[in-house]
PDB file of C-alpha atoms in Angstrom:
ATOM      1  CA  UNK H  19      80.322  88.755  82.773  1.00 47.00           C
ATOM      2  CA  UNK H  20      78.446  90.481  79.953  1.00 56.00           C
ATOM      3  CA  UNK H  21      80.344  92.688  77.545  1.00 64.00           C
ATOM      4  CA  UNK H  22      79.865  96.442  78.067  1.00 68.00           C
ATOM      5  CA  UNK H  23      79.185  98.334  74.835  1.00 68.00           C
ATOM      6  CA  UNK H  24      80.097 101.901  73.975  1.00 77.00           C
ATOM      7  CA  UNK H  25      77.343 104.379  73.086  1.00 72.00           C
ATOM      8  CA  UNK H  26      78.212 104.063  69.359  1.00 78.00           C
ATOM      9  CA  UNK H  27      78.180 100.247  69.525  1.00 78.00           C
ATOM     10  CA  UNK H  28      74.850 100.310  71.351  1.00 69.00           C
ATOM     11  CA  UNK H  29      73.276 102.602  68.714  1.00 70.00           C
ATOM     12  CA  UNK H  30      74.667 100.489  65.859  1.00 75.00           C
ATOM     13  CA  UNK H  31      73.318  97.308  67.467  1.00 68.00           C
ATOM     14  CA  UNK H  32      69.855  98.784  68.064  1.00 66.00           C
ATOM     15  CA  UNK H  33      69.579  99.709  64.367  1.00 68.00           C
ATOM     16  CA  UNK H  34      69.971  96.027  63.417  1.00 69.00           C
ATOM     17  CA  UNK H  35      66.885  94.960  65.373  1.00 64.00           C
ATOM     18  CA  UNK H  36      63.753  94.373  63.276  1.00 59.00           C
ATOM     19  CA  UNK H  37      60.697  96.628  63.589  1.00 66.00           C
ATOM     20  CA  UNK H  38      60.090  98.996  66.458  1.00 75.00           C
ATOM     21  CA  UNK H  39      62.006  98.600  69.688  1.00 79.00           C
ATOM     22  CA  UNK H  40      60.426  97.892  73.034  1.00 88.00           C
ATOM     23  CA  UNK H  41      62.232  98.836  76.206  1.00 90.00           C
ATOM     24  CA  UNK H  42      61.083  98.487  79.787  1.00 92.00           C
ATOM     25  CA  UNK H  43      61.979 100.378  82.934  1.00 92.00           C
ATOM     26  CA  UNK H  44      61.130 100.234  86.618  1.00 93.00           C
ATOM     27  CA  UNK H  45      60.644 103.321  88.775  1.00 92.00           C
ATOM     28  CA  UNK H  46      61.400 102.179  92.327  1.00 90.00           C
ATOM     29  CA  UNK H  47      59.919 104.695  94.764  1.00 89.00           C
ATOM     30  CA  UNK H  48      61.091 104.982  98.371  1.00 85.00           C
ATOM     31  CA  UNK H  49      59.314 106.259 101.503  1.00 82.00           C
ATOM     32  CA  UNK H  50      60.600 109.807 100.791  1.00 84.00           C
ATOM     33  CA  UNK H  51      58.898 109.871  97.370  1.00 85.00           C
ATOM     34  CA  UNK H  52      62.220 109.614  95.575  1.00 89.00           C
ATOM     35  CA  UNK H  53      62.852 107.364  92.593  1.00 91.00           C
ATOM     36  CA  UNK H  54      65.940 105.246  91.934  1.00 92.00           C
ATOM     37  CA  UNK H  55      67.978 106.238  88.859  1.00 93.00           C
ATOM     38  CA  UNK H  56      71.117 104.727  87.331  1.00 93.00           C
ATOM     39  CA  UNK H  57      73.909 106.171  85.189  1.00 93.00           C
ATOM     40  CA  UNK H  58      75.368 103.798  82.596  1.00 89.00           C
ATOM     41  CA  UNK H  59      78.932 104.435  81.491  1.00 86.00           C
ATOM     42  CA  UNK H  60      77.985 104.513  77.809  1.00 85.00           C
ATOM     43  CA  UNK H  61      75.194 107.085  78.310  1.00 87.00           C
ATOM     44  CA  UNK H  62      75.447 110.796  79.026  1.00 88.00           C
ATOM     45  CA  UNK H  63      72.243 110.791  81.090  1.00 90.00           C
ATOM     46  CA  UNK H  64      70.458 108.988  83.949  1.00 92.00           C
ATOM     47  CA  UNK H  65      67.565 106.512  83.582  1.00 92.00           C
ATOM     48  CA  UNK H  66      65.452 104.226  85.696  1.00 92.00           C
ATOM     49  CA  UNK H  67      66.815 100.660  85.666  1.00 92.00           C
ATOM     50  CA  UNK H  68      65.895  99.724  82.098  1.00 92.00           C
ATOM     51  CA  UNK H  69      66.722  97.833  78.944  1.00 91.00           C
ATOM     52  CA  UNK H  70      65.498  96.189  75.769  1.00 90.00           C
ATOM     53  CA  UNK H  71      62.775  93.554  76.086  1.00 92.00           C
ATOM     54  CA  UNK H  72      64.298  90.292  74.864  1.00 91.00           C
ATOM     55  CA  UNK H  73      62.652  87.739  72.565  1.00 88.00           C
ATOM     56  CA  UNK H  74      59.982  85.786  74.484  1.00 93.00           C
ATOM     57  CA  UNK H  75      60.165  88.122  77.496  1.00 94.00           C
ATOM     58  CA  UNK H  76      57.355  90.328  78.790  1.00 93.00           C
ATOM     59  CA  UNK H  77      58.045  94.034  79.418  1.00 93.00           C
ATOM     60  CA  UNK H  78      57.359  93.509  83.143  1.00 93.00           C
ATOM     61  CA  UNK H  79      59.854  90.632  83.345  1.00 94.00           C
ATOM     62  CA  UNK H  80      62.412  92.724  81.435  1.00 94.00           C
ATOM     63  CA  UNK H  81      62.014  95.634  83.874  1.00 94.00           C
ATOM     64  CA  UNK H  82      62.515  93.315  86.857  1.00 94.00           C
ATOM     65  CA  UNK H  83      65.528  91.593  85.200  1.00 93.00           C
ATOM     66  CA  UNK H  84      67.168  94.905  84.306  1.00 92.00           C
ATOM     67  CA  UNK H  85      66.630  96.171  87.864  1.00 91.00           C
ATOM     68  CA  UNK H  86      68.501  93.151  89.235  1.00 90.00           C
ATOM     69  CA  UNK H  87      71.298  93.484  86.659  1.00 90.00           C
ATOM     70  CA  UNK H  88      71.758  97.228  87.180  1.00 90.00           C
ATOM     71  CA  UNK H  89      71.133  97.655  90.919  1.00 89.00           C
ATOM     72  CA  UNK H  90      71.404  94.245  92.576  1.00 86.00           C
ATOM     73  CA  UNK H  91      67.794  94.515  93.839  1.00 86.00           C
ATOM     74  CA  UNK H  92      65.484  91.505  93.628  1.00 86.00           C
ATOM     75  CA  UNK H  93      62.019  92.967  93.108  1.00 86.00           C
ATOM     76  CA  UNK H  94      58.805  91.095  93.905  1.00 85.00           C
ATOM     77  CA  UNK H  95      56.681  90.736  90.754  1.00 86.00           C
ATOM     78  CA  UNK H  96      53.428  91.160  92.689  1.00 87.00           C
ATOM     79  CA  UNK H  97      54.280  94.741  93.717  1.00 84.00           C
ATOM     80  CA  UNK H  98      55.237  95.958  90.224  1.00 90.00           C
ATOM     81  CA  UNK H  99      52.419  97.981  88.637  1.00 89.00           C
ATOM     82  CA  UNK H 100      52.089  99.738  85.255  1.00 88.00           C
ATOM     83  CA  UNK H 101      53.238 103.361  85.194  1.00 86.00           C
ATOM     84  CA  UNK H 102      52.896 104.302  81.513  1.00 86.00           C
ATOM     85  CA  UNK H 103      53.471 103.227  77.940  1.00 87.00           C
ATOM     86  CA  UNK H 104      55.231 105.976  76.035  1.00 85.00           C
ATOM     87  CA  UNK H 105      55.782 105.782  72.275  1.00 85.00           C
ATOM     88  CA  UNK H 106      58.670 107.885  71.000  1.00 81.00           C
ATOM     89  CA  UNK H 107      59.599 108.465  67.387  1.00 80.00           C
ATOM     90  CA  UNK H 108      63.275 108.040  66.690  1.00 74.00           C
ATOM     91  CA  UNK H 109      65.667 110.954  66.374  1.00 71.00           C
ATOM     92  CA  UNK H 110      69.438 111.406  66.418  1.00 67.00           C
ATOM     93  CA  UNK H 111      70.021 107.855  65.215  1.00 64.00           C
ATOM     94  CA  UNK H 112      67.537 106.229  67.595  1.00 68.00           C
ATOM     95  CA  UNK H 113      64.687 104.048  66.361  1.00 72.00           C
ATOM     96  CA  UNK H 114      60.996 104.384  67.139  1.00 78.00           C
ATOM     97  CA  UNK H 115      60.289 102.612  70.397  1.00 77.00           C
ATOM     98  CA  UNK H 116      57.710 101.732  72.968  1.00 83.00           C
ATOM     99  CA  UNK H 117      58.949 102.611  76.461  1.00 81.00           C
ATOM    100  CA  UNK H 118      56.952 100.475  78.872  1.00 85.00           C
ATOM    101  CA  UNK H 119      57.276 101.883  82.364  1.00 83.00           C
ATOM    102  CA  UNK H 120      56.447 100.155  85.612  1.00 84.00           C
ATOM    103  CA  UNK H 121      56.555 101.437  89.180  1.00 83.00           C
ATOM    104  CA  UNK H 122      56.813  99.898  92.618  1.00 82.00           C
ATOM    105  CA  UNK H 123      56.990 101.218  96.134  1.00 80.00           C
ATOM    106  CA  UNK H 124      60.149 100.088  97.901  1.00 69.00           C
ATOM    107  CA  UNK H 125      58.911  96.508  98.374  1.00 55.00           C
ATOM    108  CA  UNK H 126      61.670  94.337  96.994  1.00 48.00           C
ATOM    109  CA  UNK H 127      62.374  90.771  97.966  1.00 51.00           C
ATOM    110  CA  UNK H 128      66.043  91.098  98.817  1.00 53.00           C
ATOM    111  CA  UNK H 129      69.361  92.627  97.935  1.00 57.00           C
ATOM    112  CA  UNK H 130      71.165  95.855  98.648  1.00 67.00           C
ATOM    113  CA  UNK H 131      71.562  98.650  96.149  1.00 76.00           C
ATOM    114  CA  UNK H 132      74.955  98.169  94.555  1.00 75.00           C
ATOM    115  CA  UNK H 133      76.717  99.006  91.322  1.00 73.00           C
ATOM    116  CA  UNK H 134      77.006  95.365  90.250  1.00 63.00           C
ATOM    117  CA  UNK H 135      78.974  95.611  87.000  1.00 74.00           C
ATOM    118  CA  UNK H 136      81.054  97.789  84.704  1.00 78.00           C
ATOM    119  CA  UNK H 137      77.962  98.933  82.760  1.00 84.00           C
ATOM    120  CA  UNK H 138      76.558 101.101  85.582  1.00 90.00           C
ATOM    121  CA  UNK H 139      78.693 103.914  87.023  1.00 88.00           C
ATOM    122  CA  UNK H 140      76.332 105.299  89.676  1.00 89.00           C
ATOM    123  CA  UNK H 141      72.994 104.662  91.388  1.00 90.00           C
ATOM    124  CA  UNK H 142      71.097 107.320  93.360  1.00 90.00           C
ATOM    125  CA  UNK H 143      67.713 108.351  94.761  1.00 91.00           C
ATOM    126  CA  UNK H 144      66.202 111.360  92.975  1.00 93.00           C
ATOM    127  CA  UNK H 145      63.271 113.700  93.705  1.00 93.00           C
ATOM    128  CA  UNK H 146      60.447 113.293  91.157  1.00 91.00           C
ATOM    129  CA  UNK H 147      60.933 116.850  89.880  1.00 91.00           C
ATOM    130  CA  UNK H 148      64.570 116.107  88.879  1.00 93.00           C
ATOM    131  CA  UNK H 149      63.867 113.061  86.672  1.00 91.00           C
ATOM    132  CA  UNK H 150      63.586 114.933  83.343  1.00 90.00           C
ATOM    133  CA  UNK H 151      66.643 117.091  84.011  1.00 92.00           C
ATOM    134  CA  UNK H 152      68.850 114.111  84.891  1.00 93.00           C
ATOM    135  CA  UNK H 153      67.600 112.189  81.844  1.00 90.00           C
ATOM    136  CA  UNK H 154      69.212 114.803  79.616  1.00 87.00           C
ATOM    137  CA  UNK H 155      65.873 115.983  78.255  1.00 80.00           C
ATOM    138  CA  UNK H 156      64.710 112.586  77.003  1.00 82.00           C
ATOM    139  CA  UNK H 157      61.068 113.025  76.000  1.00 79.00           C
ATOM    140  CA  UNK H 158      59.942 109.778  77.588  1.00 82.00           C
ATOM    141  CA  UNK H 159      61.458 110.773  80.944  1.00 84.00           C
ATOM    142  CA  UNK H 160      59.797 114.195  80.766  1.00 86.00           C
ATOM    143  CA  UNK H 161      56.520 112.284  80.555  1.00 85.00           C
ATOM    144  CA  UNK H 162      57.486 109.825  83.311  1.00 86.00           C
ATOM    145  CA  UNK H 163      58.261 112.823  85.550  1.00 85.00           C
ATOM    146  CA  UNK H 164      54.902 114.419  84.774  1.00 85.00           C
ATOM    147  CA  UNK H 165      53.118 111.154  85.558  1.00 85.00           C
ATOM    148  CA  UNK H 166      55.028 110.625  88.822  1.00 85.00           C
ATOM    149  CA  UNK H 167      54.247 114.172  89.963  1.00 84.00           C
ATOM    150  CA  UNK H 168      50.538 113.881  89.120  1.00 82.00           C
ATOM    151  CA  UNK H 169      50.179 110.156  89.841  1.00 58.00           C
ATOM    152  CA  UNK H 170      48.696 109.525  86.369  1.00 57.00           C
ATOM    153  CA  UNK H 171      49.231 106.413  84.327  1.00 51.00           C
ATOM    154  CA  UNK H 172      48.401 106.445  80.644  1.00 56.00           C
ATOM    155  CA  UNK H 173      49.558 105.891  77.069  1.00 49.00           C
ATOM    156  CA  UNK H 174      51.457 108.801  75.520  1.00 55.00           C
ATOM    157  CA  UNK H 175      52.959 109.492  72.094  1.00 52.00           C
ATOM    158  CA  UNK H 176      55.788 112.028  71.924  1.00 51.00           C
TER     159      UNK H 176
END
């Protein structure tokens, strides 16, 4: 099982990575127009299933991998579509990063939503208009919420 890092350890690790960071997330949307969000134990806010894109990995593959790791869902690659690319400048110890967002309607290959490891505390379905609030005011999630509500997909710098 993978080691679970504290918030401080995670921030310290991310500062050692070269250049700008690239993270990927997957907004899984159900038939009630709700999106799946997860709460990691080392974070004080909710996110879509997400994580850092690893060396040699595409953002889309990273989003699908993180979804499996954090929710137990096996998502079909063919149904995953771009949502937005959001560039955020670092603040409060964070580095500049590209947040590459993808979205899919609830068309996953298999698996039940579970909390599969010690990293994730909770998983829940959320109305689109609650995404920014639950993210703790993260600028990228304010933009993801705006895009979900208006059904836009575009590149944004915040």
